[in-house]
mmCIF file of C-alpha atoms and ligand atoms in Angstrom:
data_model
loop_
_atom_site.group_PDB
_atom_site.id
_atom_site.type_symbol
_atom_site.label_atom_id
_atom_site.label_comp_id
_atom_site.label_asym_id
_atom_site.label_seq_id
_atom_site.Cartn_x
_atom_site.Cartn_y
_atom_site.Cartn_z
ATOM 1 C CA MET H 1 45.407 -52.021 4.056
ATOM 2 C CA LYS H 2 48.083 -50.561 1.869
ATOM 3 C CA GLU H 3 49.939 -48.462 2.605
ATOM 4 C CA LYS H 4 48.301 -45.889 -0.656
ATOM 5 C CA LEU H 5 45.080 -45.483 1.394
ATOM 6 C CA LEU H 6 46.303 -43.827 3.527
ATOM 7 C CA THR H 7 47.262 -40.342 0.903
ATOM 8 C CA TYR H 8 42.919 -40.793 1.027
ATOM 9 C CA LEU H 9 42.029 -40.440 4.353
ATOM 10 C CA VAL H 10 40.859 -37.904 6.434
ATOM 11 C CA CYS H 11 39.230 -37.538 10.533
ATOM 12 C CA PRO H 12 35.833 -38.008 9.684
ATOM 13 C CA ALA H 13 35.048 -35.097 12.632
ATOM 14 C CA CYS H 14 37.648 -32.563 11.906
ATOM 15 C CA SER H 15 39.218 -33.270 7.992
ATOM 16 C CA VAL H 16 42.816 -33.876 8.749
ATOM 17 C CA PRO H 17 45.188 -36.214 7.942
ATOM 18 C CA LEU H 18 45.874 -39.557 9.559
ATOM 19 C CA ASP H 19 48.735 -40.377 11.595
ATOM 20 C CA LEU H 20 49.201 -44.179 10.997
ATOM 21 C CA SER H 21 50.995 -46.304 13.282
ATOM 22 C CA VAL H 22 51.596 -50.137 11.960
ATOM 23 C CA SER H 23 51.772 -52.502 14.773
ATOM 24 C CA SER H 24 52.155 -55.744 12.361
ATOM 25 C CA ALA H 25 52.455 -55.872 8.599
ATOM 26 C CA ASN H 26 52.457 -59.044 5.991
ATOM 27 C CA GLY H 27 54.997 -57.500 2.739
ATOM 28 C CA LYS H 28 53.740 -54.408 1.779
ATOM 29 C CA GLU H 29 49.515 -54.804 3.712
ATOM 30 C CA ILE H 30 49.388 -53.373 7.053
ATOM 31 C CA VAL H 31 47.692 -56.074 9.439
ATOM 32 C CA GLU H 32 47.165 -54.243 12.988
ATOM 33 C CA GLY H 33 48.261 -51.361 13.954
ATOM 34 C CA LYS H 34 46.345 -47.228 14.128
ATOM 35 C CA LEU H 35 45.083 -44.534 12.723
ATOM 36 C CA SER H 36 45.775 -41.409 14.647
ATOM 37 C CA CYS H 37 44.095 -37.094 14.334
ATOM 38 C CA ALA H 38 46.613 -34.923 15.413
ATOM 39 C CA THR H 39 44.010 -32.158 16.557
ATOM 40 C CA CYS H 40 40.820 -34.088 18.456
ATOM 41 C CA ASP H 41 42.742 -37.221 19.524
ATOM 42 C CA ALA H 42 40.916 -39.718 17.795
ATOM 43 C CA SER H 43 41.934 -42.713 16.949
ATOM 44 C CA PHE H 44 40.574 -45.628 14.719
ATOM 45 C CA PRO H 45 42.446 -48.756 14.778
ATOM 46 C CA ILE H 46 43.092 -51.226 12.032
ATOM 47 C CA THR H 47 42.450 -54.944 12.580
ATOM 48 C CA ASP H 48 42.546 -58.279 9.978
ATOM 49 C CA GLY H 49 43.988 -55.442 7.635
ATOM 50 C CA ILE H 50 40.363 -53.148 7.768
ATOM 51 C CA PRO H 51 40.575 -49.375 9.168
ATOM 52 C CA ARG H 52 37.777 -49.254 11.115
ATOM 53 C CA PHE H 53 35.917 -46.281 11.468
ATOM 54 C CA ALA H 54 32.782 -47.555 13.153
ATOM 55 C CA ASN H 55 31.483 -48.344 16.149
ATOM 56 C CA LEU H 56 29.300 -51.079 16.033
ATOM 57 C CA HIS H 57 28.442 -50.991 19.628
ATOM 58 C CA SER H 58 27.848 -47.989 19.920
ATOM 59 C CA LEU H 59 25.401 -47.009 16.931
ATOM 60 C CA ALA H 60 21.599 -46.731 16.931
ATOM 61 C CA SER H 61 19.518 -49.461 16.935
ATOM 62 C CA ASP H 62 17.572 -49.095 13.187
ATOM 63 C CA LYS H 63 21.335 -49.300 12.011
ATOM 64 C CA GLN H 64 22.863 -51.425 14.024
ATOM 65 C CA ALA H 65 19.885 -54.287 13.068
ATOM 66 C CA THR H 66 20.748 -53.049 9.497
ATOM 67 C CA ALA H 67 24.275 -53.767 9.823
ATOM 68 C CA GLU H 68 23.689 -57.216 11.498
ATOM 69 C CA GLY H 69 21.760 -58.729 9.329
ATOM 70 C CA PHE H 70 23.540 -57.800 6.564
ATOM 71 C CA GLY H 71 26.971 -58.391 7.541
ATOM 72 C CA TRP H 72 25.164 -61.932 8.745
ATOM 73 C CA GLN H 73 24.096 -62.360 4.620
ATOM 74 C CA TRP H 74 28.150 -60.715 3.430
ATOM 75 C CA GLN H 75 29.434 -64.299 5.423
ATOM 76 C CA HIS H 76 27.175 -66.635 4.350
ATOM 77 C CA PHE H 77 26.583 -65.552 0.817
ATOM 78 C CA THR H 78 30.658 -64.904 -0.756
ATOM 79 C CA GLN H 79 29.865 -66.748 -3.738
ATOM 80 C CA GLU H 80 31.208 -64.713 -6.930
ATOM 81 C CA ASP H 81 29.196 -64.843 -10.300
ATOM 82 C CA PRO H 82 30.523 -64.239 -14.195
ATOM 83 C CA ARG H 83 27.364 -62.099 -14.428
ATOM 84 C CA TYR H 84 27.788 -59.876 -11.573
ATOM 85 C CA ALA H 85 30.207 -57.179 -14.254
ATOM 86 C CA GLU H 86 26.369 -57.389 -16.325
ATOM 87 C CA GLN H 87 24.532 -56.695 -13.469
ATOM 88 C CA PHE H 88 26.484 -54.003 -12.565
ATOM 89 C CA LEU H 89 26.571 -52.300 -15.472
ATOM 90 C CA SER H 90 22.892 -52.158 -15.604
ATOM 91 C CA TRP H 91 22.552 -51.135 -12.288
ATOM 92 C CA ILE H 92 24.378 -47.923 -13.119
ATOM 93 C CA ALA H 93 23.895 -47.494 -16.834
ATOM 94 C CA PRO H 94 24.633 -45.328 -18.514
ATOM 95 C CA VAL H 95 27.921 -45.803 -17.750
ATOM 96 C CA THR H 96 30.257 -47.935 -19.223
ATOM 97 C CA THR H 97 34.139 -50.358 -18.012
ATOM 98 C CA ASP H 98 35.855 -47.487 -19.657
ATOM 99 C CA PHE H 99 34.692 -44.852 -17.841
ATOM 100 C CA PHE H 100 36.432 -45.808 -14.334
ATOM 101 C CA LYS H 101 40.040 -45.996 -16.170
ATOM 102 C CA ASP H 102 42.126 -44.139 -13.861
ATOM 103 C CA LYS H 103 38.939 -42.550 -11.821
ATOM 104 C CA LEU H 104 39.125 -42.416 -7.909
ATOM 105 C CA VAL H 105 35.892 -44.386 -7.041
ATOM 106 C CA LEU H 106 34.294 -44.644 -3.734
ATOM 107 C CA GLU H 107 31.953 -47.519 -3.296
ATOM 108 C CA GLY H 108 28.847 -45.967 -0.722
ATOM 109 C CA GLY H 109 27.904 -49.982 1.205
ATOM 110 C CA CYS H 110 29.803 -52.062 -0.664
ATOM 111 C CA GLY H 111 28.546 -55.218 0.923
ATOM 112 C CA LYS H 112 30.537 -58.525 0.133
ATOM 113 C CA GLY H 113 33.312 -55.756 -2.426
ATOM 114 C CA ARG H 114 31.953 -57.704 -6.049
ATOM 115 C CA HIS H 115 31.573 -54.197 -7.780
ATOM 116 C CA THR H 116 35.001 -52.745 -5.133
ATOM 117 C CA ARG H 117 36.972 -55.487 -7.258
ATOM 118 C CA LEU H 118 34.858 -54.893 -10.975
ATOM 119 C CA ALA H 119 35.824 -51.126 -10.005
ATOM 120 C CA ALA H 120 39.415 -51.812 -9.869
ATOM 121 C CA GLU H 121 39.562 -54.429 -12.348
ATOM 122 C CA TRP H 122 38.681 -52.269 -14.905
ATOM 123 C CA GLY H 123 40.783 -49.764 -14.128
ATOM 124 C CA ALA H 124 40.131 -47.474 -11.712
ATOM 125 C CA LYS H 125 43.042 -45.402 -10.081
ATOM 126 C CA ASP H 126 42.022 -46.596 -6.770
ATOM 127 C CA VAL H 127 38.511 -47.884 -5.190
ATOM 128 C CA ILE H 128 37.301 -47.934 -1.934
ATOM 129 C CA GLY H 129 34.797 -49.520 -0.954
ATOM 130 C CA VAL H 130 32.923 -48.524 2.713
ATOM 131 C CA ASP H 131 30.882 -50.920 4.546
ATOM 132 C CA LEU H 132 29.038 -50.794 8.061
ATOM 133 C CA SER H 133 29.077 -54.807 8.492
ATOM 134 C CA VAL H 134 31.184 -57.207 9.243
ATOM 135 C CA ALA H 135 30.726 -57.764 5.153
ATOM 136 C CA VAL H 136 33.871 -55.642 5.356
ATOM 137 C CA GLU H 137 35.299 -59.101 6.213
ATOM 138 C CA THR H 138 34.464 -60.747 2.959
ATOM 139 C CA ALA H 139 35.132 -57.784 0.580
ATOM 140 C CA TYR H 140 38.391 -57.398 2.146
ATOM 141 C CA GLN H 141 39.271 -61.185 1.442
ATOM 142 C CA ALA H 142 38.075 -60.343 -2.017
ATOM 143 C CA THR H 143 40.105 -57.279 -2.405
ATOM 144 C CA LYS H 144 43.190 -57.552 -0.882
ATOM 145 C CA ASP H 145 45.485 -58.881 -3.186
ATOM 146 C CA ILE H 146 43.746 -56.048 -5.969
ATOM 147 C CA PRO H 147 47.159 -53.398 -5.898
ATOM 148 C CA ASN H 148 44.159 -50.542 -6.800
ATOM 149 C CA ALA H 149 41.348 -52.042 -4.426
ATOM 150 C CA HIS H 150 40.604 -51.006 -0.618
ATOM 151 C CA ILE H 151 38.052 -51.754 1.593
ATOM 152 C CA ILE H 152 37.376 -49.469 5.193
ATOM 153 C CA GLN H 153 34.502 -50.174 7.677
ATOM 154 C CA ALA H 154 31.942 -47.225 8.312
ATOM 155 C CA ASP H 155 29.288 -44.979 8.268
ATOM 156 C CA ILE H 156 28.087 -44.018 5.016
ATOM 157 C CA TYR H 157 26.607 -40.893 6.997
ATOM 158 C CA HIS H 158 30.403 -40.441 8.703
ATOM 159 C CA LEU H 159 32.910 -41.083 5.560
ATOM 160 C CA PRO H 160 36.530 -39.992 6.652
ATOM 161 C CA PHE H 161 37.726 -38.482 3.374
ATOM 162 C CA ALA H 162 37.291 -34.755 1.491
ATOM 163 C CA ARG H 163 35.714 -34.193 -1.538
ATOM 164 C CA ILE H 164 38.487 -35.939 -3.180
ATOM 165 C CA PHE H 165 36.338 -38.787 -5.592
ATOM 166 C CA ASP H 166 36.029 -38.601 -9.328
ATOM 167 C CA TYR H 167 32.795 -40.969 -9.414
ATOM 168 C CA ALA H 168 30.917 -42.663 -6.121
ATOM 169 C CA PHE H 169 28.536 -44.998 -6.788
ATOM 170 C CA SER H 170 25.512 -46.973 -5.012
ATOM 171 C CA VAL H 171 24.182 -49.760 -5.305
ATOM 172 C CA GLY H 172 20.839 -51.354 -3.165
ATOM 173 C CA VAL H 173 22.539 -49.572 0.502
ATOM 174 C CA LEU H 174 20.477 -46.306 0.292
ATOM 175 C CA HIS H 175 16.883 -47.414 0.550
ATOM 176 C CA HIS H 176 18.151 -49.688 3.465
ATOM 177 C CA LEU H 177 19.272 -46.419 5.258
ATOM 178 C CA PRO H 178 17.293 -44.523 8.048
ATOM 179 C CA ASP H 179 17.376 -41.218 6.205
ATOM 180 C CA PRO H 180 18.015 -42.263 2.183
ATOM 181 C CA HIS H 181 18.262 -38.496 1.359
ATOM 182 C CA ALA H 182 20.761 -37.702 4.126
ATOM 183 C CA GLY H 183 22.910 -40.808 2.930
ATOM 184 C CA PHE H 184 22.521 -40.388 -0.677
ATOM 185 C CA VAL H 185 23.468 -36.010 0.178
ATOM 186 C CA SER H 186 26.703 -37.539 2.315
ATOM 187 C CA LEU H 187 28.517 -39.801 -0.593
ATOM 188 C CA SER H 188 27.957 -36.857 -2.915
ATOM 189 C CA SER H 189 29.806 -34.843 -0.197
ATOM 190 C CA LYS H 190 32.595 -36.561 -1.504
ATOM 191 C CA VAL H 191 32.704 -36.017 -5.261
ATOM 192 C CA LYS H 192 34.457 -32.824 -6.096
ATOM 193 C CA ASP H 193 33.101 -30.784 -9.495
ATOM 194 C CA GLY H 194 32.720 -32.049 -12.451
ATOM 195 C CA GLY H 195 32.750 -35.027 -10.442
ATOM 196 C CA GLN H 196 29.795 -38.306 -11.370
ATOM 197 C CA VAL H 197 27.764 -39.608 -8.935
ATOM 198 C CA SER H 198 25.330 -43.110 -9.439
ATOM 199 C CA ALA H 199 22.532 -44.892 -7.225
ATOM 200 C CA TRP H 200 20.675 -47.380 -7.591
ATOM 201 C CA ILE H 201 17.471 -47.499 -5.197
ATOM 202 C CA TYR H 202 14.433 -50.049 -4.794
ATOM 203 C CA GLY H 203 11.568 -47.586 -6.926
ATOM 204 C CA ALA H 204 8.109 -46.929 -5.486
ATOM 205 C CA GLU H 205 6.143 -47.976 -8.361
ATOM 206 C CA ASN H 206 5.273 -51.181 -9.394
ATOM 207 C CA ASN H 207 6.170 -52.631 -6.202
ATOM 208 C CA GLU H 208 3.284 -51.982 -4.093
ATOM 209 C CA TRP H 209 2.474 -55.567 -4.064
ATOM 210 C CA ILE H 210 5.951 -55.922 -2.181
ATOM 211 C CA THR H 211 4.711 -52.613 0.463
ATOM 212 C CA ARG H 212 1.481 -53.952 1.126
ATOM 213 C CA PHE H 213 2.421 -57.147 1.257
ATOM 214 C CA VAL H 214 6.315 -58.697 2.069
ATOM 215 C CA ASN H 215 7.476 -55.387 3.450
ATOM 216 C CA PRO H 216 4.340 -56.408 6.624
ATOM 217 C CA VAL H 217 5.974 -59.643 7.171
ATOM 218 C CA ARG H 218 9.006 -58.769 6.719
ATOM 219 C CA GLU H 219 9.145 -55.539 9.987
ATOM 220 C CA ARG H 220 7.228 -57.355 12.080
ATOM 221 C CA VAL H 221 8.697 -61.269 10.926
ATOM 222 C CA THR H 222 11.818 -62.251 9.323
ATOM 223 C CA SER H 223 13.671 -59.427 10.217
ATOM 224 C CA ARG H 224 13.613 -60.535 13.905
ATOM 225 C CA MET H 225 14.832 -63.819 12.912
ATOM 226 C CA ASP H 226 18.047 -65.398 13.130
ATOM 227 C CA GLN H 227 19.229 -65.498 10.330
ATOM 228 C CA ARG H 228 20.302 -69.348 10.148
ATOM 229 C CA ILE H 229 16.541 -69.943 10.817
ATOM 230 C CA LEU H 230 15.898 -67.079 8.211
ATOM 231 C CA LEU H 231 18.427 -69.231 5.338
ATOM 232 C CA GLN H 232 16.016 -72.406 6.102
ATOM 233 C CA LEU H 233 13.303 -70.606 5.997
ATOM 234 C CA SER H 234 13.575 -68.250 3.126
ATOM 235 C CA LYS H 235 14.500 -71.394 0.904
ATOM 236 C CA ILE H 236 10.881 -71.694 0.133
ATOM 237 C CA PRO H 237 10.116 -68.719 -1.818
ATOM 238 C CA ALA H 238 13.315 -68.383 -3.794
ATOM 239 C CA ALA H 239 12.294 -72.301 -4.123
ATOM 240 C CA CYS H 240 9.300 -70.698 -6.151
ATOM 241 C CA MET H 241 10.815 -67.339 -7.818
ATOM 242 C CA TYR H 242 13.871 -70.258 -8.840
ATOM 243 C CA LEU H 243 11.202 -73.005 -10.532
ATOM 244 C CA ALA H 244 9.315 -70.103 -12.104
ATOM 245 C CA THR H 245 11.880 -67.941 -13.817
ATOM 246 C CA LYS H 246 13.207 -71.126 -14.976
ATOM 247 C CA LEU H 247 10.322 -72.839 -16.354
ATOM 248 C CA VAL H 248 7.879 -69.802 -17.659
ATOM 249 C CA TYR H 249 9.943 -66.877 -17.311
ATOM 250 C CA GLY H 250 13.429 -67.843 -18.245
ATOM 251 C CA PRO H 251 12.260 -69.613 -21.361
ATOM 252 C CA LEU H 252 9.446 -67.427 -22.560
ATOM 253 C CA ASN H 253 11.169 -64.011 -22.965
ATOM 254 C CA LYS H 254 14.523 -66.829 -25.289
ATOM 255 C CA ASN H 255 12.729 -65.959 -28.425
ATOM 256 C CA GLY H 256 11.094 -63.072 -29.551
ATOM 257 C CA LYS H 257 7.966 -64.382 -30.431
ATOM 258 C CA ARG H 258 6.851 -65.684 -27.057
ATOM 259 C CA ASN H 259 8.017 -62.039 -25.573
ATOM 260 C CA SER H 260 4.435 -60.816 -26.450
ATOM 261 C CA LEU H 261 3.088 -63.446 -24.686
ATOM 262 C CA ALA H 262 6.220 -62.917 -21.741
ATOM 263 C CA SER H 263 5.436 -58.949 -21.454
ATOM 264 C CA HIS H 264 1.539 -59.634 -19.604
ATOM 265 C CA LEU H 265 3.953 -62.070 -17.085
ATOM 266 C CA PHE H 266 3.447 -60.726 -12.971
ATOM 267 C CA TYR H 267 7.021 -58.936 -12.392
ATOM 268 C CA ASN H 268 8.399 -59.955 -16.057
ATOM 269 C CA GLU H 269 10.945 -57.231 -16.920
ATOM 270 C CA TYR H 270 12.570 -58.701 -13.265
ATOM 271 C CA LEU H 271 11.866 -62.161 -12.914
ATOM 272 C CA LYS H 272 14.053 -61.844 -16.615
ATOM 273 C CA SER H 273 16.378 -60.284 -15.182
ATOM 274 C CA ILE H 274 17.607 -63.116 -12.614
ATOM 275 C CA ALA H 275 16.302 -66.111 -14.810
ATOM 276 C CA PRO H 276 19.977 -66.575 -15.835
ATOM 277 C CA PHE H 277 20.831 -67.011 -12.441
ATOM 278 C CA GLY H 278 21.821 -69.795 -10.045
ATOM 279 C CA TRP H 279 19.800 -70.592 -7.544
ATOM 280 C CA ARG H 280 23.006 -70.337 -4.888
ATOM 281 C CA GLU H 281 22.498 -66.205 -6.038
ATOM 282 C CA GLN H 282 18.478 -66.686 -6.350
ATOM 283 C CA HIS H 283 18.479 -67.342 -2.561
ATOM 284 C CA THR H 284 20.622 -64.335 -2.010
ATOM 285 C CA ILE H 285 17.818 -61.785 -3.767
ATOM 286 C CA VAL H 286 15.266 -63.114 -1.466
ATOM 287 C CA PHE H 287 17.070 -63.779 2.228
ATOM 288 C CA ASP H 288 19.036 -59.696 1.103
ATOM 289 C CA HIS H 289 15.028 -58.742 0.610
ATOM 290 C CA LEU H 290 13.763 -60.311 3.996
ATOM 291 C CA VAL H 291 16.309 -59.469 5.569
ATOM 292 C CA ALA H 292 17.092 -55.731 5.650
ATOM 293 C CA PRO H 293 14.620 -54.294 8.916
ATOM 294 C CA THR H 294 15.255 -51.247 6.729
ATOM 295 C CA ALA H 295 13.656 -50.632 3.423
ATOM 296 C CA PHE H 296 12.275 -47.374 1.744
ATOM 297 C CA TYR H 297 10.782 -47.207 -1.435
ATOM 298 C CA ILE H 298 11.500 -44.487 -3.160
ATOM 299 C CA SER H 299 8.794 -42.526 -5.966
ATOM 300 C CA ARG H 300 10.941 -41.324 -9.271
ATOM 301 C CA GLU H 301 9.132 -37.834 -8.042
ATOM 302 C CA GLU H 302 11.409 -38.667 -4.990
ATOM 303 C CA PHE H 303 14.418 -39.563 -6.386
ATOM 304 C CA GLU H 304 14.663 -36.264 -8.601
ATOM 305 C CA SER H 305 14.278 -34.386 -5.870
ATOM 306 C CA TRP H 306 17.744 -35.272 -4.284
ATOM 307 C CA TRP H 307 19.519 -34.522 -7.299
ATOM 308 C CA ARG H 308 17.826 -31.507 -6.775
ATOM 309 C CA ASP H 309 19.014 -31.200 -3.608
ATOM 310 C CA ILE H 310 22.913 -31.426 -4.273
ATOM 311 C CA GLY H 311 22.583 -29.510 -7.170
ATOM 312 C CA ALA H 312 23.520 -31.971 -9.457
ATOM 313 C CA THR H 313 23.640 -31.258 -13.559
ATOM 314 C CA ASP H 314 23.946 -33.385 -16.278
ATOM 315 C CA VAL H 315 20.787 -35.645 -14.016
ATOM 316 C CA GLN H 316 20.161 -38.705 -16.302
ATOM 317 C CA ILE H 317 16.890 -40.879 -14.541
ATOM 318 C CA SER H 318 16.010 -44.055 -15.336
ATOM 319 C CA TRP H 319 13.390 -47.166 -15.172
ATOM 320 C CA HIS H 320 15.729 -50.152 -13.991
ATOM 321 C CA ASN H 321 13.626 -54.018 -14.534
ATOM 322 C CA LYS H 322 10.128 -51.857 -14.523
ATOM 323 C CA ASN H 323 10.859 -51.451 -10.194
ATOM 324 C CA SER H 324 13.651 -49.271 -9.878
ATOM 325 C CA TRP H 325 15.319 -46.151 -10.137
ATOM 326 C CA ARG H 326 19.277 -45.645 -11.859
ATOM 327 C CA GLY H 327 20.865 -41.915 -11.801
ATOM 328 C CA LEU H 328 23.596 -40.919 -13.013
ATOM 329 C CA GLY H 329 24.996 -37.264 -12.183
ATOM 330 C CA THR H 330 27.916 -34.400 -12.164
ATOM 331 C CA MET H 331 28.711 -32.774 -9.471
ATOM 332 C CA THR H 332 29.514 -29.202 -9.799
HETATM 333 C C1 LIG Q 1 21.802 -54.646 -0.158
HETATM 334 S S1 LIG Q 1 23.379 -54.839 0.553
HETATM 335 C C2 LIG Q 1 24.273 -54.177 -1.238
HETATM 336 C C3 LIG Q 1 25.497 -54.271 -1.179
HETATM 337 C C4 LIG Q 1 27.154 -54.591 -2.731
HETATM 338 N N1 LIG Q 1 26.147 -52.851 -2.858
HETATM 339 C C5 LIG Q 1 26.061 -54.799 -3.398
HETATM 340 O O1 LIG Q 1 25.475 -55.133 -4.188
HETATM 341 O O2 LIG Q 1 26.342 -56.627 -3.636
HETATM 342 C C6 LIG Q 1 23.244 -53.258 1.344
HETATM 343 C C7 LIG Q 1 24.804 -53.109 2.449
HETATM 344 O O3 LIG Q 1 24.712 -51.780 2.623
HETATM 345 C C8 LIG Q 1 25.359 -51.590 3.841
HETATM 346 N N2 LIG Q 1 24.708 -50.842 4.543
HETATM 347 C C9 LIG Q 1 23.838 -50.462 5.629
HETATM 348 N N3 LIG Q 1 23.700 -48.887 5.909
HETATM 349 C C10 LIG Q 1 25.385 -49.094 6.055
HETATM 350 C C11 LIG Q 1 25.667 -47.611 6.725
HETATM 351 N N4 LIG Q 1 25.330 -46.882 7.327
HETATM 352 N N5 LIG Q 1 27.424 -47.720 5.475
HETATM 353 C C12 LIG Q 1 27.363 -48.071 5.283
HETATM 354 N N6 LIG Q 1 26.991 -49.385 4.946
HETATM 355 C C13 LIG Q 1 25.655 -49.242 4.809
HETATM 356 C C14 LIG Q 1 25.190 -53.667 4.444
HETATM 357 O O4 LIG Q 1 25.723 -53.358 5.410
HETATM 358 C C15 LIG Q 1 25.442 -54.505 2.951
HETATM 359 O O5 LIG Q 1 26.222 -54.510 3.028
#
């Protein structure tokens, strides 16, 4: 943890600044220590460089299962990919790289920290990536040498911040929460007036084949499996997807004339978008879909109501790959 992070943190229960005591440091990096609240006596350990606001053992069972699955995933699939920047921008469009300059940024559910790192590199004043699971260990390793990037372990529903952020984003996280709407409200409540919020979620529309046929298998079988077994088993659908994208979707979408043929293919927009990725990334995507115990598929109508509920203005919602929704709005 960098000492600068302390200026942004407050007690999640009583919202007062926290006191820091350091037991070990490595140069400027605080490795072990404690954050304490003088008002309510709560204290939060800093271990292995990460402030810990969530106790995984005292979580409700659904959250614990989600944290276990994703924690394992992001400690295994730690690879970086040069296409992440373009993919991230597609999830938060119409936001561009320039938008991050000098902003104080919050990421809800940072996983392995790939987007925290990009936001920092694109010039954010500071970016704080939050995740509930042990994915924070990977995120911390990926960002600890970047002076304007910070990682904390916390629950999106109990964030240790006041309303200080210029921008908050959450990519692929809210639909995995037990109450996605409440997670969205909690994240956006940390953005100051005039600041912006971005969210990307799975859509209900065009995903009926997943909700009818894949979800029952995910809920009853794959999300309950030992992750090492799922890792091997998920290679079968991943291999099918990999071959389809490399042999059919990628080539057919490459040139203009064939595009009209490709547009008739099943799930073309999505499979076209992942066709450039290699085996490991495609395997990550399939594993990600099968490991989650909770996944909601949210309609545009419902997503629109979330933005009304937070009182956002200038809301721009758009269809992403014809299977998911992305939104950007301004807090007032
Ligand atoms: C599909 S991953 C997406 C990670 C990252 N946004 C990305 O795109 O690489 C979902 C992440 O949400 C995190 N998560 C789930 N429930 C959470 C909660 N209640 N609070 C914070 N993070 C949570 C998981 O641990 C996981 O890392």
